[in-house]
mmCIF file of C-alpha atoms in Angstrom:
data_model
loop_
_atom_site.group_PDB
_atom_site.id
_atom_site.type_symbol
_atom_site.label_atom_id
_atom_site.label_comp_id
_atom_site.label_asym_id
_atom_site.label_seq_id
_atom_site.Cartn_x
_atom_site.Cartn_y
_atom_site.Cartn_z
ATOM 1 C CA UNK Y 18 -12.635 -30.837 -1.186
ATOM 2 C CA UNK Y 19 -9.579 -32.565 -2.632
ATOM 3 C CA UNK Y 20 -11.051 -36.006 -2.002
ATOM 4 C CA UNK Y 21 -14.210 -34.905 -3.845
ATOM 5 C CA UNK Y 22 -12.142 -33.778 -6.845
ATOM 6 C CA UNK Y 23 -10.229 -37.077 -6.896
ATOM 7 C CA UNK Y 24 -13.379 -39.196 -6.647
ATOM 8 C CA UNK Y 25 -15.154 -37.149 -9.324
ATOM 9 C CA UNK Y 26 -12.447 -38.185 -11.788
ATOM 10 C CA UNK Y 27 -11.850 -41.701 -10.437
ATOM 11 C CA UNK Y 28 -15.478 -42.884 -10.510
ATOM 12 C CA UNK Y 29 -15.800 -42.114 -14.236
ATOM 13 C CA UNK Y 30 -13.717 -45.267 -14.735
ATOM 14 C CA UNK Y 31 -16.696 -47.266 -13.425
ATOM 15 C CA UNK Y 32 -19.274 -45.085 -15.227
ATOM 16 C CA UNK Y 33 -20.370 -43.615 -11.905
ATOM 17 C CA UNK Y 34 -20.895 -39.970 -10.997
ATOM 18 C CA UNK Y 35 -19.621 -38.590 -7.675
ATOM 19 C CA UNK Y 36 -22.348 -36.812 -5.734
ATOM 20 C CA UNK Y 37 -20.708 -34.188 -3.512
ATOM 21 C CA UNK Y 38 -23.496 -34.493 -0.970
ATOM 22 C CA UNK Y 39 -22.030 -37.845 0.062
ATOM 23 C CA UNK Y 40 -18.826 -36.154 1.234
ATOM 24 C CA UNK Y 41 -20.288 -35.869 4.753
ATOM 25 C CA UNK Y 42 -20.240 -39.676 4.995
ATOM 26 C CA UNK Y 43 -16.455 -39.822 4.672
ATOM 27 C CA UNK Y 44 -15.104 -36.637 6.291
ATOM 28 C CA UNK Y 45 -13.161 -37.429 9.446
ATOM 29 C CA UNK Y 46 -13.517 -41.197 9.075
ATOM 30 C CA UNK Y 47 -10.513 -43.489 8.973
ATOM 31 C CA UNK Y 48 -9.395 -44.061 5.368
ATOM 32 C CA UNK Y 49 -10.572 -47.669 5.420
ATOM 33 C CA UNK Y 50 -14.031 -46.629 6.735
ATOM 34 C CA UNK Y 51 -14.285 -43.962 4.032
ATOM 35 C CA UNK Y 52 -13.226 -46.426 1.324
ATOM 36 C CA UNK Y 53 -15.772 -48.994 2.568
ATOM 37 C CA UNK Y 54 -18.566 -46.375 2.367
ATOM 38 C CA UNK Y 55 -17.628 -45.445 -1.215
ATOM 39 C CA UNK Y 56 -17.362 -49.083 -2.386
ATOM 40 C CA UNK Y 57 -20.778 -49.871 -0.860
ATOM 41 C CA UNK Y 58 -22.592 -46.715 -2.020
ATOM 42 C CA UNK Y 59 -21.389 -46.998 -5.603
ATOM 43 C CA UNK Y 60 -21.410 -50.783 -5.869
ATOM 44 C CA UNK Y 61 -17.789 -50.825 -7.032
ATOM 45 C CA UNK Y 62 -16.339 -54.187 -8.160
ATOM 46 C CA UNK Y 63 -13.260 -53.966 -5.911
ATOM 47 C CA UNK Y 64 -12.354 -54.216 -2.237
ATOM 48 C CA UNK Y 65 -12.030 -51.198 0.051
ATOM 49 C CA UNK Y 66 -8.277 -51.975 0.319
ATOM 50 C CA UNK Y 67 -7.894 -51.905 -3.481
ATOM 51 C CA UNK Y 68 -9.752 -48.595 -3.706
ATOM 52 C CA UNK Y 69 -7.480 -47.053 -1.080
ATOM 53 C CA UNK Y 70 -4.289 -48.225 -2.773
ATOM 54 C CA UNK Y 71 -5.475 -46.808 -6.118
ATOM 55 C CA UNK Y 72 -6.448 -43.328 -4.980
ATOM 56 C CA UNK Y 73 -4.173 -42.617 -1.985
ATOM 57 C CA UNK Y 74 -1.112 -41.574 -4.059
ATOM 58 C CA UNK Y 75 -3.186 -38.933 -5.858
ATOM 59 C CA UNK Y 76 -3.936 -36.828 -2.783
ATOM 60 C CA UNK Y 77 -0.703 -37.060 -0.803
ATOM 61 C CA UNK Y 78 0.882 -33.934 -2.292
ATOM 62 C CA UNK Y 79 -1.636 -31.461 -0.930
ATOM 63 C CA UNK Y 80 -1.381 -27.705 -0.573
ATOM 64 C CA UNK Y 81 -1.751 -26.336 2.927
ATOM 65 C CA UNK Y 82 -5.005 -24.658 3.877
ATOM 66 C CA UNK Y 83 -4.825 -20.846 3.817
ATOM 67 C CA UNK Y 84 -3.391 -19.688 7.128
ATOM 68 C CA UNK Y 85 -1.896 -23.066 8.134
ATOM 69 C CA UNK Y 86 1.762 -22.067 7.689
ATOM 70 C CA UNK Y 87 1.086 -18.764 9.422
ATOM 71 C CA UNK Y 88 -0.573 -20.440 12.405
ATOM 72 C CA UNK Y 89 2.057 -23.136 12.904
ATOM 73 C CA UNK Y 90 4.921 -20.623 12.595
ATOM 74 C CA UNK Y 91 3.184 -18.264 15.049
ATOM 75 C CA UNK Y 92 2.553 -20.881 17.736
ATOM 76 C CA UNK Y 93 5.993 -22.422 17.344
ATOM 77 C CA UNK Y 94 7.594 -18.981 17.587
ATOM 78 C CA UNK Y 95 5.832 -18.399 20.896
ATOM 79 C CA UNK Y 96 6.828 -21.776 22.322
ATOM 80 C CA UNK Y 97 3.284 -23.195 22.274
ATOM 81 C CA UNK Y 98 3.336 -27.005 22.253
ATOM 82 C CA UNK Y 99 1.413 -28.641 19.433
ATOM 83 C CA UNK Y 100 0.338 -32.187 18.637
ATOM 84 C CA UNK Y 101 -1.100 -33.591 15.421
ATOM 85 C CA UNK Y 102 -3.824 -36.205 15.921
ATOM 86 C CA UNK Y 103 -5.267 -37.747 12.764
ATOM 87 C CA UNK Y 104 -7.360 -40.773 11.837
ATOM 88 C CA UNK Y 105 -5.011 -41.283 8.871
ATOM 89 C CA UNK Y 106 -2.396 -44.057 9.196
ATOM 90 C CA UNK Y 107 1.167 -43.084 10.123
ATOM 91 C CA UNK Y 108 2.642 -43.618 6.638
ATOM 92 C CA UNK Y 109 -0.024 -41.378 5.064
ATOM 93 C CA UNK Y 110 0.659 -38.592 7.594
ATOM 94 C CA UNK Y 111 4.417 -38.883 7.034
ATOM 95 C CA UNK Y 112 3.978 -38.627 3.248
ATOM 96 C CA UNK Y 113 1.659 -35.626 3.394
ATOM 97 C CA UNK Y 114 3.660 -33.710 5.984
ATOM 98 C CA UNK Y 115 6.936 -34.287 4.113
ATOM 99 C CA UNK Y 116 5.805 -31.764 1.485
ATOM 100 C CA UNK Y 117 5.649 -28.987 4.100
ATOM 101 C CA UNK Y 118 9.036 -27.786 5.396
ATOM 102 C CA UNK Y 119 9.352 -27.273 9.194
ATOM 103 C CA UNK Y 120 6.010 -28.900 9.958
ATOM 104 C CA UNK Y 121 7.194 -32.243 11.282
ATOM 105 C CA UNK Y 122 9.576 -30.705 13.814
ATOM 106 C CA UNK Y 123 6.918 -28.179 14.858
ATOM 107 C CA UNK Y 124 4.839 -30.909 16.518
ATOM 108 C CA UNK Y 125 5.906 -32.304 19.869
ATOM 109 C CA UNK Y 126 3.813 -35.378 19.130
ATOM 110 C CA UNK Y 127 2.128 -36.954 16.109
ATOM 111 C CA UNK Y 128 -0.516 -39.619 16.773
ATOM 112 C CA UNK Y 129 -1.945 -41.637 13.889
ATOM 113 C CA UNK Y 130 -5.188 -43.586 13.594
ATOM 114 C CA UNK Y 131 -3.327 -46.906 13.394
ATOM 115 C CA UNK Y 132 -1.586 -46.213 16.721
ATOM 116 C CA UNK Y 133 -4.766 -46.222 18.848
ATOM 117 C CA UNK Y 134 -7.430 -48.851 19.433
ATOM 118 C CA UNK Y 135 -10.273 -46.628 18.195
ATOM 119 C CA UNK Y 136 -10.137 -43.600 15.897
ATOM 120 C CA UNK Y 137 -12.305 -40.503 16.143
ATOM 121 C CA UNK Y 138 -15.088 -40.060 17.269
ATOM 122 C CA UNK Y 139 -13.515 -41.980 20.168
ATOM 123 C CA UNK Y 140 -11.613 -39.528 22.419
ATOM 124 C CA UNK Y 141 -8.647 -41.936 22.660
ATOM 125 C CA UNK Y 142 -6.461 -40.198 20.067
ATOM 126 C CA UNK Y 143 -6.862 -36.800 21.755
ATOM 127 C CA UNK Y 144 -6.304 -38.148 25.242
ATOM 128 C CA UNK Y 145 -3.104 -39.763 23.965
ATOM 129 C CA UNK Y 146 -2.048 -36.414 22.477
ATOM 130 C CA UNK Y 147 -2.558 -34.638 25.813
ATOM 131 C CA UNK Y 148 -0.630 -37.399 27.579
ATOM 132 C CA UNK Y 149 2.353 -37.042 25.227
ATOM 133 C CA UNK Y 150 2.307 -33.264 25.690
ATOM 134 C CA UNK Y 151 2.053 -33.740 29.489
ATOM 135 C CA UNK Y 152 -0.898 -31.328 29.504
ATOM 136 C CA UNK Y 153 -4.294 -31.738 31.148
ATOM 137 C CA UNK Y 154 -6.935 -32.361 28.425
ATOM 138 C CA UNK Y 155 -9.051 -29.448 29.699
ATOM 139 C CA UNK Y 156 -6.146 -27.099 28.896
ATOM 140 C CA UNK Y 157 -5.991 -28.194 25.241
ATOM 141 C CA UNK Y 158 -7.471 -26.385 22.265
ATOM 142 C CA UNK Y 159 -8.321 -28.557 19.263
ATOM 143 C CA UNK Y 160 -8.689 -27.212 15.717
ATOM 144 C CA UNK Y 161 -10.868 -29.613 13.738
ATOM 145 C CA UNK Y 162 -12.500 -29.837 10.320
ATOM 146 C CA UNK Y 163 -14.760 -32.879 10.774
ATOM 147 C CA UNK Y 164 -17.772 -33.870 12.849
ATOM 148 C CA UNK Y 165 -16.167 -37.119 14.156
ATOM 149 C CA UNK Y 166 -13.127 -35.057 15.191
ATOM 150 C CA UNK Y 167 -15.246 -32.541 17.087
ATOM 151 C CA UNK Y 168 -17.098 -35.371 18.851
ATOM 152 C CA UNK Y 169 -13.743 -36.929 19.803
ATOM 153 C CA UNK Y 170 -12.320 -33.671 21.175
ATOM 154 C CA UNK Y 171 -15.454 -32.835 23.183
ATOM 155 C CA UNK Y 172 -15.513 -36.374 24.602
ATOM 156 C CA UNK Y 173 -11.907 -35.735 25.707
ATOM 157 C CA UNK Y 174 -13.231 -32.566 27.444
ATOM 158 C CA UNK Y 175 -11.163 -30.237 25.268
ATOM 159 C CA UNK Y 176 -12.170 -26.915 23.741
ATOM 160 C CA UNK Y 177 -12.739 -27.033 19.981
ATOM 161 C CA UNK Y 178 -12.570 -24.531 17.142
ATOM 162 C CA UNK Y 179 -14.175 -25.949 14.000
ATOM 163 C CA UNK Y 180 -13.074 -25.019 10.471
ATOM 164 C CA UNK Y 181 -15.642 -26.902 8.340
ATOM 165 C CA UNK Y 182 -14.024 -28.660 5.406
ATOM 166 C CA UNK Y 183 -17.109 -28.267 3.196
ATOM 167 C CA UNK Y 184 -18.766 -24.933 2.380
ATOM 168 C CA UNK Y 185 -22.133 -23.933 3.812
ATOM 169 C CA UNK Y 186 -22.009 -26.661 6.487
ATOM 170 C CA UNK Y 187 -21.458 -24.502 9.601
ATOM 171 C CA UNK Y 188 -24.925 -25.316 10.952
ATOM 172 C CA UNK Y 189 -23.833 -28.947 11.475
ATOM 173 C CA UNK Y 190 -20.935 -27.985 13.758
ATOM 174 C CA UNK Y 191 -22.900 -26.755 16.778
ATOM 175 C CA UNK Y 192 -21.004 -29.035 19.194
ATOM 176 C CA UNK Y 193 -17.833 -26.958 18.684
ATOM 177 C CA UNK Y 194 -17.047 -24.014 20.963
ATOM 178 C CA UNK Y 195 -16.502 -21.767 17.945
ATOM 179 C CA UNK Y 196 -16.991 -22.210 14.187
ATOM 180 C CA UNK Y 197 -14.788 -20.129 11.884
ATOM 181 C CA UNK Y 198 -14.727 -19.765 8.129
ATOM 182 C CA UNK Y 199 -11.003 -20.420 7.705
ATOM 183 C CA UNK Y 200 -7.733 -20.437 9.633
ATOM 184 C CA UNK Y 201 -7.332 -16.777 8.642
ATOM 185 C CA UNK Y 202 -10.181 -16.028 11.060
ATOM 186 C CA UNK Y 203 -8.668 -17.733 14.106
ATOM 187 C CA UNK Y 204 -8.084 -15.308 16.970
ATOM 188 C CA UNK Y 205 -5.697 -17.155 19.315
ATOM 189 C CA UNK Y 206 -6.119 -14.583 22.107
ATOM 190 C CA UNK Y 207 -9.730 -15.777 22.589
ATOM 191 C CA UNK Y 208 -8.211 -19.041 23.819
ATOM 192 C CA UNK Y 209 -5.458 -17.655 26.048
ATOM 193 C CA UNK Y 210 -2.823 -17.936 23.293
ATOM 194 C CA UNK Y 211 -0.527 -15.175 21.964
ATOM 195 C CA UNK Y 212 -2.335 -12.953 19.426
ATOM 196 C CA UNK Y 213 -1.193 -12.631 15.824
ATOM 197 C CA UNK Y 214 0.832 -9.471 15.266
ATOM 198 C CA UNK Y 215 0.419 -9.214 11.479
ATOM 199 C CA UNK Y 216 -2.980 -7.465 11.287
ATOM 200 C CA UNK Y 217 -2.772 -3.845 10.074
ATOM 201 C CA UNK Y 218 -5.775 -1.605 10.789
ATOM 202 C CA UNK Y 219 -8.089 -4.625 10.855
ATOM 203 C CA UNK Y 220 -6.757 -6.129 7.629
ATOM 204 C CA UNK Y 221 -4.443 -9.065 7.034
ATOM 205 C CA UNK Y 222 -1.719 -8.650 4.376
ATOM 206 C CA UNK Y 223 -1.510 -11.638 2.011
ATOM 207 C CA UNK Y 224 1.022 -12.941 -0.465
ATOM 208 C CA UNK Y 225 -0.409 -11.254 -3.594
ATOM 209 C CA UNK Y 226 -2.391 -13.403 -5.993
ATOM 210 C CA UNK Y 227 -3.932 -12.601 -9.367
ATOM 211 C CA UNK Y 228 -7.092 -13.335 -11.274
ATOM 212 C CA UNK Y 229 -8.582 -11.854 -14.436
ATOM 213 C CA UNK Y 230 -11.091 -12.186 -17.229
ATOM 214 C CA UNK Y 231 -14.082 -10.532 -18.885
ATOM 215 C CA UNK Y 232 -16.634 -8.729 -16.736
ATOM 216 C CA UNK Y 233 -19.922 -10.629 -16.860
ATOM 217 C CA UNK Y 234 -23.444 -9.874 -15.690
ATOM 218 C CA UNK Y 235 -24.379 -11.449 -12.395
ATOM 219 C CA UNK Y 236 -27.793 -12.938 -11.863
ATOM 220 C CA UNK Y 237 -29.434 -9.547 -12.381
ATOM 221 C CA UNK Y 238 -31.046 -9.844 -8.969
ATOM 222 C CA UNK Y 239 -28.346 -7.838 -7.184
ATOM 223 C CA UNK Y 240 -28.764 -4.807 -9.414
ATOM 224 C CA UNK Y 241 -32.518 -4.805 -8.787
ATOM 225 C CA UNK Y 242 -32.019 -4.956 -5.004
ATOM 226 C CA UNK Y 243 -29.177 -2.398 -4.908
ATOM 227 C CA UNK Y 244 -30.378 -0.090 -7.654
ATOM 228 C CA UNK Y 245 -26.958 -0.045 -9.370
ATOM 229 C CA UNK Y 246 -25.298 -2.205 -12.076
ATOM 230 C CA UNK Y 247 -23.506 -5.217 -10.575
ATOM 231 C CA UNK Y 248 -20.800 -7.241 -12.242
ATOM 232 C CA UNK Y 249 -19.037 -10.515 -11.640
ATOM 233 C CA UNK Y 250 -15.672 -11.674 -12.870
ATOM 234 C CA UNK Y 251 -15.843 -14.780 -15.032
ATOM 235 C CA UNK Y 252 -14.357 -17.651 -13.012
ATOM 236 C CA UNK Y 253 -13.869 -19.889 -16.029
ATOM 237 C CA UNK Y 254 -10.492 -21.598 -15.720
ATOM 238 C CA UNK Y 255 -10.037 -20.440 -12.133
ATOM 239 C CA UNK Y 256 -11.687 -23.297 -10.222
ATOM 240 C CA UNK Y 257 -8.382 -24.394 -8.656
ATOM 241 C CA UNK Y 258 -7.411 -20.860 -7.656
ATOM 242 C CA UNK Y 259 -10.812 -20.285 -6.068
ATOM 243 C CA UNK Y 260 -10.668 -23.568 -4.160
ATOM 244 C CA UNK Y 261 -7.408 -22.403 -2.552
ATOM 245 C CA UNK Y 262 -8.872 -19.195 -1.108
ATOM 246 C CA UNK Y 263 -11.589 -19.147 1.540
ATOM 247 C CA UNK Y 264 -14.841 -17.318 1.033
ATOM 248 C CA UNK Y 265 -14.518 -13.812 2.354
ATOM 249 C CA UNK Y 266 -13.956 -10.128 1.697
ATOM 250 C CA UNK Y 267 -10.588 -9.122 0.240
ATOM 251 C CA UNK Y 268 -8.985 -5.979 -1.161
ATOM 252 C CA UNK Y 269 -6.407 -4.952 -3.711
ATOM 253 C CA UNK Y 270 -6.113 -3.291 -7.099
ATOM 254 C CA UNK Y 271 -8.077 -3.580 -10.328
ATOM 255 C CA UNK Y 272 -7.047 -2.800 -13.878
ATOM 256 C CA UNK Y 273 -9.651 -2.275 -16.561
ATOM 257 C CA UNK Y 274 -8.155 -2.836 -19.998
ATOM 258 C CA UNK Y 275 -9.177 0.551 -21.410
ATOM 259 C CA UNK Y 276 -9.546 2.723 -18.307
ATOM 260 C CA UNK Y 277 -6.640 2.302 -15.889
ATOM 261 C CA UNK Y 278 -6.173 1.251 -12.245
ATOM 262 C CA UNK Y 279 -8.573 1.462 -9.309
ATOM 263 C CA UNK Y 280 -8.724 0.505 -5.658
ATOM 264 C CA UNK Y 281 -10.878 -2.597 -5.286
ATOM 265 C CA UNK Y 282 -12.704 -4.616 -2.657
ATOM 266 C CA UNK Y 283 -14.125 -8.023 -3.587
ATOM 267 C CA UNK Y 284 -16.054 -10.919 -2.171
ATOM 268 C CA UNK Y 285 -15.467 -14.575 -2.959
ATOM 269 C CA UNK Y 286 -18.070 -17.144 -2.120
ATOM 270 C CA UNK Y 287 -21.714 -18.083 -2.113
ATOM 271 C CA UNK Y 288 -24.144 -15.242 -1.650
ATOM 272 C CA UNK Y 289 -26.393 -16.297 1.268
ATOM 273 C CA UNK Y 290 -29.107 -13.921 0.046
ATOM 274 C CA UNK Y 291 -29.366 -15.573 -3.390
ATOM 275 C CA UNK Y 292 -28.054 -19.000 -2.312
ATOM 276 C CA UNK Y 293 -26.026 -19.539 -5.504
ATOM 277 C CA UNK Y 294 -24.325 -22.937 -5.728
ATOM 278 C CA UNK Y 295 -21.154 -21.931 -7.619
ATOM 279 C CA UNK Y 296 -18.423 -19.905 -5.939
ATOM 280 C CA UNK Y 297 -18.337 -16.434 -7.499
ATOM 281 C CA UNK Y 298 -16.077 -13.384 -7.442
ATOM 282 C CA UNK Y 299 -17.759 -10.007 -7.070
ATOM 283 C CA UNK Y 300 -15.327 -7.063 -7.293
ATOM 284 C CA UNK Y 301 -16.302 -3.526 -6.292
ATOM 285 C CA UNK Y 302 -14.180 -0.837 -7.910
ATOM 286 C CA UNK Y 303 -14.010 2.197 -5.650
ATOM 287 C CA UNK Y 304 -14.814 4.714 -8.325
ATOM 288 C CA UNK Y 305 -17.892 6.343 -9.857
ATOM 289 C CA UNK Y 306 -18.345 5.208 -13.452
ATOM 290 C CA UNK Y 307 -20.685 6.962 -15.897
ATOM 291 C CA UNK Y 308 -21.574 3.725 -17.699
ATOM 292 C CA UNK Y 309 -21.245 -0.022 -17.196
ATOM 293 C CA UNK Y 310 -18.353 -1.987 -18.697
ATOM 294 C CA UNK Y 311 -19.613 -5.516 -19.257
ATOM 295 C CA UNK Y 312 -17.313 -7.496 -21.543
ATOM 296 C CA UNK Y 313 -14.165 -5.516 -20.747
ATOM 297 C CA UNK Y 314 -11.081 -7.333 -19.471
ATOM 298 C CA UNK Y 315 -10.633 -6.878 -15.734
ATOM 299 C CA UNK Y 316 -7.469 -7.934 -13.912
ATOM 300 C CA UNK Y 317 -7.236 -8.040 -10.123
ATOM 301 C CA UNK Y 318 -4.295 -8.321 -7.757
ATOM 302 C CA UNK Y 319 -5.411 -9.302 -4.270
ATOM 303 C CA UNK Y 320 -3.119 -8.104 -1.472
ATOM 304 C CA UNK Y 321 -5.123 -8.423 1.740
ATOM 305 C CA UNK Y 322 -7.985 -10.059 3.636
ATOM 306 C CA UNK Y 323 -10.639 -8.186 5.614
ATOM 307 C CA UNK Y 324 -13.169 -10.654 7.027
ATOM 308 C CA UNK Y 325 -15.272 -13.754 6.374
#
């Protein structure tokens, strides 16, 4: 997702338009392979090395995926050995990981793409990881976001949980042993690992986050199907916030500017029934209203996660 955002802006310089559908060509590839594909596809007047040197600094300071800190802290706290195996070169990994306190020392081993003869989808990088952990490959669980990575892990005869890095792509990840929506949905106990202890009555407390804006009409189709008025929250100006939170069902509190506070459940994502292309927010206020309130200001504080 971040690479797509960077390329969308970068390619304007050459009067080209990034087509997100091409993201599948570069996910999980070594940086030089990805750069070569972009240079060729867009007919750019520079070498793959030049492209890499121009755009690499932009995406080094990345936020962690939702649930990443929680997962690493959990496994480390239970003495579970972890390795990081990435097609990225060592200096790129070091730069990215330096922005995340405690991560580097949490991994027993870090293996980079420039430290093996062949990157993923070759199993070499994962076999090297198992070797450095002194663990039989068949006893390793791999968490992967790319198709080349899944192919590499399966070739190493490891079990794989896939967390697709692009939305609505789960159908491509059939080679994985399990496909989950986000790291929030990982259940370690399914893989013989210690379970998370932070779920409360089937819900996961989150660091609260906020979003707000005018209530807008949805597509109109939902109200016809459900027989009740449906409303969306305008996501204008919230693209970055939405990109940081996985699609799913959440809960919290809602404030309507003229009416007060209400309990609230909401979904974020792409409605599979209507197949909308833009990520939307659909809040449900747990209250019976006598009339609709389109146009009113609605502010939400999200405090927990329920399910994908």
